Short mmCIF file of C-alpha atoms and ligand atoms in Angstrom, two decimals:
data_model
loop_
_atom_site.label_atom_id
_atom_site.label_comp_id
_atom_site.label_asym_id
_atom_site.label_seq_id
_atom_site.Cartn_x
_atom_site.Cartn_y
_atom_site.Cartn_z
CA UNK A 1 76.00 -45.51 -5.52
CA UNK A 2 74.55 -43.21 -2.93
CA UNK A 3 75.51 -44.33 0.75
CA UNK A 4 72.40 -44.18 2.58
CA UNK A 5 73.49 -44.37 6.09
CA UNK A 6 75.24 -41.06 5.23
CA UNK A 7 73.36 -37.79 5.64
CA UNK A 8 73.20 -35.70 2.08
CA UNK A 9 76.03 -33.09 1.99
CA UNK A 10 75.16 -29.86 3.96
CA UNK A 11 72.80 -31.23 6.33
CA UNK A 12 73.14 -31.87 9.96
CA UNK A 13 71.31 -34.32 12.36
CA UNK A 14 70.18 -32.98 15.75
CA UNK A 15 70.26 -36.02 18.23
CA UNK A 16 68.73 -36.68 21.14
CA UNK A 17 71.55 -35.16 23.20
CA UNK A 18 71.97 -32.22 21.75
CA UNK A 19 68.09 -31.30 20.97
CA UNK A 20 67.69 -29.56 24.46
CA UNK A 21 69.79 -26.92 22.88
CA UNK A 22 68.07 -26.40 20.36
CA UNK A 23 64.31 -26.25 22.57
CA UNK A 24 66.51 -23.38 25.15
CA UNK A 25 67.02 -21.24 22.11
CA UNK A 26 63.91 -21.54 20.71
CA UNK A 27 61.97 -21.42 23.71
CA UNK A 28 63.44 -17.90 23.95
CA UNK A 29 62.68 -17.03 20.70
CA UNK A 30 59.07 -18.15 21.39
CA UNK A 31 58.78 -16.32 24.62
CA UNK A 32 60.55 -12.60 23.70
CA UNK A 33 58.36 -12.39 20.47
CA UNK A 34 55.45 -13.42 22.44
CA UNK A 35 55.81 -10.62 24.53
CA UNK A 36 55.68 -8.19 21.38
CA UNK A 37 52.32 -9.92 20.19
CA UNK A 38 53.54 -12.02 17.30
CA UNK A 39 51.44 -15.42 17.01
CA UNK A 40 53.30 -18.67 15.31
CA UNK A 41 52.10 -18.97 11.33
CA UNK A 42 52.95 -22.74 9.67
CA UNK A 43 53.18 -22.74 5.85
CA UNK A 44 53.95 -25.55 3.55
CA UNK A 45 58.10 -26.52 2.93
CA UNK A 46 57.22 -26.32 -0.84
CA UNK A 47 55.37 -23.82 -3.07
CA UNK A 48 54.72 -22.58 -6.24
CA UNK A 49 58.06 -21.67 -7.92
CA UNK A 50 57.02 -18.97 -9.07
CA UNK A 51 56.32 -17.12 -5.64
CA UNK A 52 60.16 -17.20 -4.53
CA UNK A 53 60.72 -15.87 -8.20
CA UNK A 54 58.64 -13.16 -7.59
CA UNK A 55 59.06 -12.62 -4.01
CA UNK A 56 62.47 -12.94 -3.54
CA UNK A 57 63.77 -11.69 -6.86
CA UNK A 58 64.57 -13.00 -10.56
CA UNK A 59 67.89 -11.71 -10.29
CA UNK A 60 68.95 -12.93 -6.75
CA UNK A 61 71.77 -16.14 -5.79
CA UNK A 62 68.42 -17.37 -4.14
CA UNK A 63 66.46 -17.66 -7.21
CA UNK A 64 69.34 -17.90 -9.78
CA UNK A 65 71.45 -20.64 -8.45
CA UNK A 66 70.12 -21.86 -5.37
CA UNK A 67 66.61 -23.18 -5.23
CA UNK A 68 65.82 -27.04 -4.53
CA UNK A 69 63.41 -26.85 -7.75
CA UNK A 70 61.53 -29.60 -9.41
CA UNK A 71 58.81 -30.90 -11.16
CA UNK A 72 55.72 -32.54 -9.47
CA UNK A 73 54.12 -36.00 -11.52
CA UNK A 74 51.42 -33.46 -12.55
CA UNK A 75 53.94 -31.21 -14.42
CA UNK A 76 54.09 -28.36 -12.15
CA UNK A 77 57.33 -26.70 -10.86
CA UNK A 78 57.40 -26.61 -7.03
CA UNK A 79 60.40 -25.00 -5.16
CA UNK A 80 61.76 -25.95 -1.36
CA UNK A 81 61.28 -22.66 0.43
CA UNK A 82 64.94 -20.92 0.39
CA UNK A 83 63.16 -18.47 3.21
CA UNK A 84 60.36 -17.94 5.78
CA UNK A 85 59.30 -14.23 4.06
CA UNK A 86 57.44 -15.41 0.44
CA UNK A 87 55.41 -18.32 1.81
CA UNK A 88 54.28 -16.18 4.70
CA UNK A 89 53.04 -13.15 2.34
CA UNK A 90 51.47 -15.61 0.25
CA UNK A 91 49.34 -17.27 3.43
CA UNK A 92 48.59 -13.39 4.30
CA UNK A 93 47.24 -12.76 0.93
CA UNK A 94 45.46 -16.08 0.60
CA UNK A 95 43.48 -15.94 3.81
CA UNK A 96 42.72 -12.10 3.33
CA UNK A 97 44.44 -12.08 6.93
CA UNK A 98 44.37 -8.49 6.78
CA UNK A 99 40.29 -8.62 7.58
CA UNK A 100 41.85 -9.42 10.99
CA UNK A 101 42.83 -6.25 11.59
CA UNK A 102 46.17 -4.24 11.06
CA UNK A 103 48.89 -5.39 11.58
CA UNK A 104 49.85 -8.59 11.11
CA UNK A 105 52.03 -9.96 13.49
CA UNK A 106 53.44 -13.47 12.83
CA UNK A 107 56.36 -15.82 13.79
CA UNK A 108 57.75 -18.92 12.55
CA UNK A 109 60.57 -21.72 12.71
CA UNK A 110 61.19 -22.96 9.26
CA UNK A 111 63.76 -25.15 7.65
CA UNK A 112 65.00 -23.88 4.51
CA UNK A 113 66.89 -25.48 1.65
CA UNK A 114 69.25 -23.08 -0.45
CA UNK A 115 71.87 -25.02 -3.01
CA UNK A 116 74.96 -23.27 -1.68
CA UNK A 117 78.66 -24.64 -1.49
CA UNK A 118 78.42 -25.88 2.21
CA UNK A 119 80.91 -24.64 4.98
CA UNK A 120 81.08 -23.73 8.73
CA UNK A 121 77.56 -21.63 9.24
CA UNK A 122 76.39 -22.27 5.62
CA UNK A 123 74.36 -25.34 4.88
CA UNK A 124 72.14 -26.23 2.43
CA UNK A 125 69.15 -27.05 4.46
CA UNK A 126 68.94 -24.67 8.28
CA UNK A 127 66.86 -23.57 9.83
CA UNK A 128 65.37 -19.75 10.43
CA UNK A 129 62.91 -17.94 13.19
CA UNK A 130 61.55 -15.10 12.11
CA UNK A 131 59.30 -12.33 12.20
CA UNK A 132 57.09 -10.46 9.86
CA UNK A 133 54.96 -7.93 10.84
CA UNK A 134 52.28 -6.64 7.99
CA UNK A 135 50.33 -3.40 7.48
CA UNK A 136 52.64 -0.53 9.22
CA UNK A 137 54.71 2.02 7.37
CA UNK A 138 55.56 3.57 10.85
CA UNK A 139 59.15 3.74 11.82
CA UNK A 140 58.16 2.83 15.07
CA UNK A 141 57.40 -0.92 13.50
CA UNK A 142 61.03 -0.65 12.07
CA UNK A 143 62.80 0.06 15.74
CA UNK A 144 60.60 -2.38 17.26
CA UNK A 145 61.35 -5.34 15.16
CA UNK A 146 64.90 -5.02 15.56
CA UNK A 147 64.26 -4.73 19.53
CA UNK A 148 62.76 -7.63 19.44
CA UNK A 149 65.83 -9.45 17.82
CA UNK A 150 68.34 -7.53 20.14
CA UNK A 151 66.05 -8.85 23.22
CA UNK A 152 66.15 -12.56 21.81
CA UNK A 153 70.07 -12.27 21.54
CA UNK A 154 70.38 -10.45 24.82
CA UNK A 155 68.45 -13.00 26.55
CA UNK A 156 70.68 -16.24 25.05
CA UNK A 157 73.35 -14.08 26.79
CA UNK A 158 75.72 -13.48 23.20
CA UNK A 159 77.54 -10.09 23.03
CA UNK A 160 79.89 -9.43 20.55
CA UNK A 161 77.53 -8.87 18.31
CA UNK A 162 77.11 -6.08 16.26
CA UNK A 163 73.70 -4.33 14.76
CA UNK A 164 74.30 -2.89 11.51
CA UNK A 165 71.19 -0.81 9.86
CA UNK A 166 71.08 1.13 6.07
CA UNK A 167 68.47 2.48 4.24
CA UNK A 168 68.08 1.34 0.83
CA UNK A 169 65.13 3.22 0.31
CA UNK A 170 62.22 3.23 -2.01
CA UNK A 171 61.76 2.91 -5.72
CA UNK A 172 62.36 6.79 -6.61
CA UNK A 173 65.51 7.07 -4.81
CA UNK A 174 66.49 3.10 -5.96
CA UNK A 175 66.06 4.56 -9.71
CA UNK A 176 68.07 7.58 -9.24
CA UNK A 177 71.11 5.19 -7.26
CA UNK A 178 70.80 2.19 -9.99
CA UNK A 179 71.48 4.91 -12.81
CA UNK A 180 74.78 5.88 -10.65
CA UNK A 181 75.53 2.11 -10.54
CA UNK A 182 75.50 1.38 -14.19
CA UNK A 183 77.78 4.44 -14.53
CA UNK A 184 80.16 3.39 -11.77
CA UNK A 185 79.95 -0.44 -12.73
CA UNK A 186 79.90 0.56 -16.33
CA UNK A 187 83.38 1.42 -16.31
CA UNK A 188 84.34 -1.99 -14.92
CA UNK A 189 83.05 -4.23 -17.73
CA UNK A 190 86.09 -5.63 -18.74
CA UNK A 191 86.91 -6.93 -15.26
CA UNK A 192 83.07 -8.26 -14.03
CA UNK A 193 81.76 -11.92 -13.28
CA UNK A 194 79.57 -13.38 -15.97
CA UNK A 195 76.72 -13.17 -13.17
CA UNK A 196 77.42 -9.08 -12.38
CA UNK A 197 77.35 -8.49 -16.17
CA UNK A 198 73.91 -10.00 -17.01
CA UNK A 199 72.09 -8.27 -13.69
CA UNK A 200 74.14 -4.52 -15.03
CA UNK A 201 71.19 -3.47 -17.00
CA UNK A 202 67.99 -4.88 -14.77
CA UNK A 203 69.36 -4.84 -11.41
CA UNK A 204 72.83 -3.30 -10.74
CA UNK A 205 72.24 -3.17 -6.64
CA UNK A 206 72.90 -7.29 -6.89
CA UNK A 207 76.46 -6.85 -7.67
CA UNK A 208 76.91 -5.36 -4.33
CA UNK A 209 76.75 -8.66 -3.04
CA UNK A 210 78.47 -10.61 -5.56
CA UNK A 211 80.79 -12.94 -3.78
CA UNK A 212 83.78 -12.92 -6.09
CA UNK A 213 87.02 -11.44 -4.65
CA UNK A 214 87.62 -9.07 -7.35
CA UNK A 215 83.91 -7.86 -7.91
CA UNK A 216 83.72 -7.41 -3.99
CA UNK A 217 87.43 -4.71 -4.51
CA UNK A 218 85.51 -3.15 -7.00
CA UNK A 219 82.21 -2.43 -5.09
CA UNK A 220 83.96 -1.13 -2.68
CA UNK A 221 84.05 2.13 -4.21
CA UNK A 222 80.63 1.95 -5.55
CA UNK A 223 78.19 4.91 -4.49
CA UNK A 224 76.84 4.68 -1.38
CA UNK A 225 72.67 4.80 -1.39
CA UNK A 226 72.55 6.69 1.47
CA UNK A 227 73.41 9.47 -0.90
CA UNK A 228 70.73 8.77 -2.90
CA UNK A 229 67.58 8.44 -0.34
CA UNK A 230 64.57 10.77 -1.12
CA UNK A 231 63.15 12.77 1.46
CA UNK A 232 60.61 10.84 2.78
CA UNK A 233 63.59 7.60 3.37
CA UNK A 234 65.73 9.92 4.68
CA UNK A 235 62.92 11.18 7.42
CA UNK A 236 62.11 7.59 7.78
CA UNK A 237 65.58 6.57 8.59
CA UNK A 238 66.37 9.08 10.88
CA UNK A 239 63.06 8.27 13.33
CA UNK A 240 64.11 4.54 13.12
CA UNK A 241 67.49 5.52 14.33
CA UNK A 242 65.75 7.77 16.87
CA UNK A 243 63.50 4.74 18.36
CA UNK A 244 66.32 2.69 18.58
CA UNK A 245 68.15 5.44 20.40
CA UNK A 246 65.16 5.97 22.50
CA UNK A 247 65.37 1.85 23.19
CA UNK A 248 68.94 2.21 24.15
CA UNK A 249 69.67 -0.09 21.21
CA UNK A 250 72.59 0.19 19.96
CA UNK A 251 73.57 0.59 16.09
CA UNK A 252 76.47 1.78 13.31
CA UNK A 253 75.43 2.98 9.96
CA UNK A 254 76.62 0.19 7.40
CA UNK A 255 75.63 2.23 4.11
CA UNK A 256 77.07 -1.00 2.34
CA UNK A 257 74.57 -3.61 3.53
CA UNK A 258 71.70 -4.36 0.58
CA UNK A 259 70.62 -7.79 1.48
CA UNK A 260 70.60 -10.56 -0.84
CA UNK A 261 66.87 -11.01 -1.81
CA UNK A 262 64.98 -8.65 -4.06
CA UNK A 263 62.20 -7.24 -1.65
CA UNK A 264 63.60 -5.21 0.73
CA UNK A 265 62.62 -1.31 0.80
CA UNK A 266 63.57 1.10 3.33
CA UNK A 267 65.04 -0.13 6.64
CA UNK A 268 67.37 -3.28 6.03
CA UNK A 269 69.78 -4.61 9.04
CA UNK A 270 71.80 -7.44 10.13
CA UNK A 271 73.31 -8.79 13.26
CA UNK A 272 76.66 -9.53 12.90
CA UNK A 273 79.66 -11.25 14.62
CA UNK A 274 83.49 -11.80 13.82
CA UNK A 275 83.66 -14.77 15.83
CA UNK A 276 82.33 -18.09 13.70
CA UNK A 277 84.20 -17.38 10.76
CA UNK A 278 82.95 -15.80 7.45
CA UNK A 279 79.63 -16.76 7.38
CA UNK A 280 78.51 -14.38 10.55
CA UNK A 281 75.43 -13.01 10.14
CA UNK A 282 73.70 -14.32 12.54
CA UNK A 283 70.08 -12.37 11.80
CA UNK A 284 69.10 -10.38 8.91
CA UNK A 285 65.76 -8.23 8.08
CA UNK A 286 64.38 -4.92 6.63
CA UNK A 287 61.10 -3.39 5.76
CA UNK A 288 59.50 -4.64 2.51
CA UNK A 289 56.86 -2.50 1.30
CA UNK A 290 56.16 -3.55 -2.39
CA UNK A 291 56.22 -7.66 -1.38
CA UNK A 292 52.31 -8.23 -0.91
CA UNK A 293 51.62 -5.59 -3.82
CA UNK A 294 54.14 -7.86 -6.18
CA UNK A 295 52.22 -10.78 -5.19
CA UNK A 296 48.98 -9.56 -6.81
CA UNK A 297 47.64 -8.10 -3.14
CA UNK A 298 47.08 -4.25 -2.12
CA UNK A 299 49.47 -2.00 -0.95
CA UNK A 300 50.48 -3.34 2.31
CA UNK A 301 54.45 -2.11 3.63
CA UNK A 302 55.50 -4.68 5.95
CA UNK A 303 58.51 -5.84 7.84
CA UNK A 304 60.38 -8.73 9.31
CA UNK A 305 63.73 -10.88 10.16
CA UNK A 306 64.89 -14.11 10.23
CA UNK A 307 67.95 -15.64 12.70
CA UNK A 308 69.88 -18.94 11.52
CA UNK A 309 69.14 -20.96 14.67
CA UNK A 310 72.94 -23.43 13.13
CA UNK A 311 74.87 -19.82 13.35
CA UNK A 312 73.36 -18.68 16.72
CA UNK A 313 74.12 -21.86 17.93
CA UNK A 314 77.84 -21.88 16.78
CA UNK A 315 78.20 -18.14 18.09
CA UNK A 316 76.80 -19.66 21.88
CA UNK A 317 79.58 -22.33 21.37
CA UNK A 318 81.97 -19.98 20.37
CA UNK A 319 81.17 -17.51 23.53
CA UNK A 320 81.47 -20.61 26.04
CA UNK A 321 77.58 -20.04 27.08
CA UNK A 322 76.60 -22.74 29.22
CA UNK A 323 72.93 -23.63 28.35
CA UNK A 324 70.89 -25.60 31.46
CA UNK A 325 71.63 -29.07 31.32
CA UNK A 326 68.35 -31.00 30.33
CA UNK A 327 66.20 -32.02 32.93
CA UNK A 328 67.31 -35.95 34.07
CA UNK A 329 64.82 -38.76 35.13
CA UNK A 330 63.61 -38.54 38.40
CA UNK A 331 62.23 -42.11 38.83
CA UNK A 332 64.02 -45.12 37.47
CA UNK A 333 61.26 -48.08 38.55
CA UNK A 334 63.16 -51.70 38.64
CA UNK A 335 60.81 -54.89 38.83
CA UNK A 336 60.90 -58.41 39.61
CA UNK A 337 58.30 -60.34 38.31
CA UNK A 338 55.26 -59.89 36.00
CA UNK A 339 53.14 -58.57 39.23
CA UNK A 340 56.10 -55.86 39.52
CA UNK A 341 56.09 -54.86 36.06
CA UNK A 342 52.45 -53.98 35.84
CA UNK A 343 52.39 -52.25 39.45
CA UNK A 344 55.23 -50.50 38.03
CA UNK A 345 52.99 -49.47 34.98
CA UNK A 346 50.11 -47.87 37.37
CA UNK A 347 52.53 -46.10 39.67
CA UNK A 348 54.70 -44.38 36.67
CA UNK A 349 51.68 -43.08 34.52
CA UNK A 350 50.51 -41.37 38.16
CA UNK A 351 54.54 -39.85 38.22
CA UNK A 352 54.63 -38.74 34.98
CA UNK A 353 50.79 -37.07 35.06
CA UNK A 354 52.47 -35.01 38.36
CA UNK A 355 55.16 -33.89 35.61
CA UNK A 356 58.10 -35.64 36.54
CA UNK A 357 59.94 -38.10 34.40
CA UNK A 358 59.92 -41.69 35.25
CA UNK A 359 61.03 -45.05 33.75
CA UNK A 360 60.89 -48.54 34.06
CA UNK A 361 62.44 -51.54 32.00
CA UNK A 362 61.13 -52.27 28.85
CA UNK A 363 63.39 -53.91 27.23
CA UNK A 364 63.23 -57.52 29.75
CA UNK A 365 66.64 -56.40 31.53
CA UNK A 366 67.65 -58.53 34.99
CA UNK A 367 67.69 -56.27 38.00
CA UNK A 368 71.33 -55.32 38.05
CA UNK A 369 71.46 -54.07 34.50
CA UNK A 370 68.10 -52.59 35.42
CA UNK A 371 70.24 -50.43 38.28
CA UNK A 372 72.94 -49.95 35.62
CA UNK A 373 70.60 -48.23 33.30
CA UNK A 374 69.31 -46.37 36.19
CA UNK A 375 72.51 -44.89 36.49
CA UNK A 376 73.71 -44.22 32.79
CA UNK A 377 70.52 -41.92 32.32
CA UNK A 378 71.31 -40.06 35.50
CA UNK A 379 67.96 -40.98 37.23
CA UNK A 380 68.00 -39.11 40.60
CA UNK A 381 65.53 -41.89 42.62
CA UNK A 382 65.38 -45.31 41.82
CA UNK A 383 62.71 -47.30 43.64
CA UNK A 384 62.79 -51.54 43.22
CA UNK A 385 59.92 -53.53 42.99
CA UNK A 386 59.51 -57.29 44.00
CA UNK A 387 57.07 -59.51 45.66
CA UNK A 388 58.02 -58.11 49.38
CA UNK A 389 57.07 -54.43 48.53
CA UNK A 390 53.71 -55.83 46.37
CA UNK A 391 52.71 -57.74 49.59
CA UNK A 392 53.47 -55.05 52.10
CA UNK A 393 52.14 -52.42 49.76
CA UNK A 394 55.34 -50.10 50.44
CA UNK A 395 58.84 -49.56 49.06
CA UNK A 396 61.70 -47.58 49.51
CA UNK A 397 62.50 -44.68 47.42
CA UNK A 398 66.23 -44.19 46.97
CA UNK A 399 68.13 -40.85 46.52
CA UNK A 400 70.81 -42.41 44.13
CA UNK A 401 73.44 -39.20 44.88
CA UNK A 402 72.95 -39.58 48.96
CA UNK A 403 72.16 -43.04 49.29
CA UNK A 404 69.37 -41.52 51.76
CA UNK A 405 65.99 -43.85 51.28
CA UNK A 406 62.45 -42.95 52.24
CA UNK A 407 59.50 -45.44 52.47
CA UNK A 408 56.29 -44.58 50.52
CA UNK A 409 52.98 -46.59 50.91
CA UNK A 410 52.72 -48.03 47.00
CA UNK A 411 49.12 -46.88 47.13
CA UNK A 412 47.41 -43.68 45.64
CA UNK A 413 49.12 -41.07 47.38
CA UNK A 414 52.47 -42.49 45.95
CA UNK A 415 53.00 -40.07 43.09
CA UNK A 416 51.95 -37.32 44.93
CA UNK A 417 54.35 -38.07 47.77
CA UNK A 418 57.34 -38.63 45.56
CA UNK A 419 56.72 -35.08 43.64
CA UNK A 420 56.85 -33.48 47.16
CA UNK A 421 60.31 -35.47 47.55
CA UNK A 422 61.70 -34.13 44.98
CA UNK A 423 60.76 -30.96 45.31
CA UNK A 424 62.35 -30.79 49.05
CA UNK A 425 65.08 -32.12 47.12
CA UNK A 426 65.62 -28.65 44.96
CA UNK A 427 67.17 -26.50 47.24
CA UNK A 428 65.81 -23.23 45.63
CA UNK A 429 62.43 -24.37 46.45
CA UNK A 430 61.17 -23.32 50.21
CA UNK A 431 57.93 -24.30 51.93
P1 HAM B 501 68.65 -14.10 4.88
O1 HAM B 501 69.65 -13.03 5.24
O2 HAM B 501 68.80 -14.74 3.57
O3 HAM B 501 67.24 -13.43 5.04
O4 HAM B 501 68.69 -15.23 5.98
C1 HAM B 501 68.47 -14.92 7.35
C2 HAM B 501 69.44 -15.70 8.21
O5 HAM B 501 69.38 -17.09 7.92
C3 HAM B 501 70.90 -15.35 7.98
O6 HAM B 501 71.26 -14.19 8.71
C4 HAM B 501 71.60 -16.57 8.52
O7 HAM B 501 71.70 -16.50 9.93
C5 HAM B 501 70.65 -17.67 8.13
N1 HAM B 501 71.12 -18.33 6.88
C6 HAM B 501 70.93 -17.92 5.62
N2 HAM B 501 71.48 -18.79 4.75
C7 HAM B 501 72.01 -19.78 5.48
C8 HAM B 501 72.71 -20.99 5.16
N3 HAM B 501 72.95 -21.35 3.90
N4 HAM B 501 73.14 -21.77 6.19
C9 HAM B 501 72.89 -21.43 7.48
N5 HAM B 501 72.21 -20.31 7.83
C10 HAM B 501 71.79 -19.48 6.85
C11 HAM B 501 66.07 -14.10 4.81
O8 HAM B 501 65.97 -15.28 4.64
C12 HAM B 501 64.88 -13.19 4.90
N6 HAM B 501 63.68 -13.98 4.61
C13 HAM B 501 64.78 -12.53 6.26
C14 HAM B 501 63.59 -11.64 6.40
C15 HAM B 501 62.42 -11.94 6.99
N7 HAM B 501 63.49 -10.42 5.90
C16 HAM B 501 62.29 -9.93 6.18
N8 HAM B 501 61.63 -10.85 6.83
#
């Protein structure tokens, strides 16, 4: 019988203590692509199956083992989204977005679900931010997108973390290279996985990134597309590499790096580090020209990325960054009496409309577990309330590190009064 007060295998709980990490890393994911003009898009957690199928690839892991897939009561099959990319394209095309103007610039946090054998930095449902950016074949879009991610990893303060870019370029040169595959991987027959021999014929560039042992030994002396690239990939490449060059970015070749998902075309890259364990890609991306086209739109090349916010998060762990505690409570109200309480109630909802954050009991506590409380959340005034300060109309505010108290009239200049308190009380801030 399933144990409900345990969370399904491969998921995690954020709680309340740990969420402010979560809000500093996104809030810098929100704020560096913000600055590149990408607005937020929200799409559905489920969609048609058949998108990721045709987005992502028949013969991916995605699509082949992995999807959460089922059947709605009115028969049709529905898929959890395994990534951000297919259910954006599919908002693009459905709202004609492009009438907007070119290009596209759009951002997201998603959760995504992907049935893989959970371990340290691989779940089964985590969660991406990412980027696409629709209607540019410039290389200028390529170098830019990756800035972007190198900015957002700069600015969490990791290093150790290297950018690795290919070219896996376009369908001319990909025919030319799978042909070389089959011949290489031909030889090999006897010795592939069951999975490697099946995607041979229709795609051999999967069993690049086939994850058993002895397929990996044998890839590794597979031929390298960068050997294969047409003219106009090659040229492509080498202005990417030149932006990023002129961004001070820097990069190393990895001609092994295909990406798992079907769509990618051109530029593909990933951010990588040694220090969480196997699973450390911490961003991956590329340009995917034929996506929209594939999904019954018009020829629109477009890029994008997406960062595992669980893996960034272990790699910020792992490098001992310290993120800014969250901020504490800066007013801890305790009452006496029913008079107390509701004076309490009109003096906190005039704290907390100045910005500050401000408690009182509400849970019918006695006054010194009220003071307790005050303490275990770290409140940095605490201010008690009982007949003597409703008569005289004033109370004292207490500093609960110093001791120090301060008398403020209980009238409507109170929550202004106490903001300017605590802002005396910040020492970086100077009148
Ligand atoms: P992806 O490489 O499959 O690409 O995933 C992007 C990132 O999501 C990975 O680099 C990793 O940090 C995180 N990730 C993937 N799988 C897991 C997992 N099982 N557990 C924890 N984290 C994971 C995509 O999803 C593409 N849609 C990226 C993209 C956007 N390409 C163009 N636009």
């Amino acid at each position: 019988m399933a144990l409900i007060t345990k969370k399904i295998k491969g998921t995690e709980d954020v709680l309340p203590k740990q969420s402010y990490r979560w809000q500093f890393v996104e809030n810098i994911m929100r704020e560096e692509s913000k600055t590149y003009g990408f607005k937020e898009i929200r799409t559905p957690v489920f969609e048609h199956t058949e998108l990721f199928a045709r987005g992502v690839g028949q013969t991916t892991d995605v699509v082949q083992k992995e999807m959460y897939t089922f059947d709605t009561k009115g028969g049709e099959s529905v898929t959890l989204r395994p990534e951000g990319t297919a259910g954006a394209a599919r908002a693009v095309l459905e709202h004609s977005l492009e009438n907007e103007g070119l290009p596209i610039k759009a951002s997201y946090f998603v959760s995504c679900y992907r049935y893989e054998k959970p371990q340290a930095g691989r779940l089964r449902e985590f969660h991406q931010f990412g980027l696409e950016e629709y209607g540019t074949q410039s290389p200028v879009a390529d170098a830019e997108i990756i800035c972007v991610a190198q900015s957002i990893l700069d600015r969490l303060g990791l290093d150790k973390i290297r950018l690795e870019i290919n070219s896996i370029g376009c369908p001319e040169c990909r025919a030319k290279y799978n042909q070389a595959l089959r011949d290489y991987f031909g030889g090999f027959r006897d010795r592939l996985c069951g999975t490697c021999l099946s995607r041979l014929e229709k795609n051999p560039m999967r069993l690049l990134d086939c994850k058993s042992p002895e397929d990996r030994e044998i890839a590794k002396d597979a031929p390298k597309i960068t050997d294969y690239l047409c003219d106009e990939c090659e040229a492509h490449f080498a202005e990417v590499k030149a932006y990023l060059d002129c961004a001070g970015v820097k990069y190393e070749v990895n001609p092994t790096i295909v990406r798992g998902l079907d769509y990618y075309t051109k530029t593909v890259f990933e951010f990588v580090t040694d220090c969480i364990g196997a699973q450390g890609t911490v961003c991956g991306g590329g340009r995917y020209d034929g996506l929209i086209e594939e999904l019954g739109g018009k020829h629109m090349p477009s890029l994008g990325f997406a960062m595992g916010l669980e893996r960034l998060l272990m790699v910020m762990d792992a490098q001992g960054i310290e993120i800014p505690d969250p901020d504490a409570c800066s007013l801890y109200i305790a009452t006496m009496g029913d008079e107390a309480k509701r004076k309490a109630f009109t003096l906190l909802r005039r704290v907390r409309e100045c910005g500050l954050i401000a408690e009182t009991d509400v849970v019918g506590r006695g006054l010194r577990a009220q003071m307790k409380y005050a303490d275990k959340i770290g409140a940095k005034y605490s201010l008690v309330l009982g007949d003597n300060e409703i008569a005289e109309n004033k109370a004292k505010v207490k500093n609960m590190k110093t001791g120090e108290q301060t008398e403020l009239a209980l009238d409507d200049s109170f929550a202004e009064r106490f903001s300017v308190l605590t802002l005396a009380d910040d020492s970086s801030f100077e009148i």
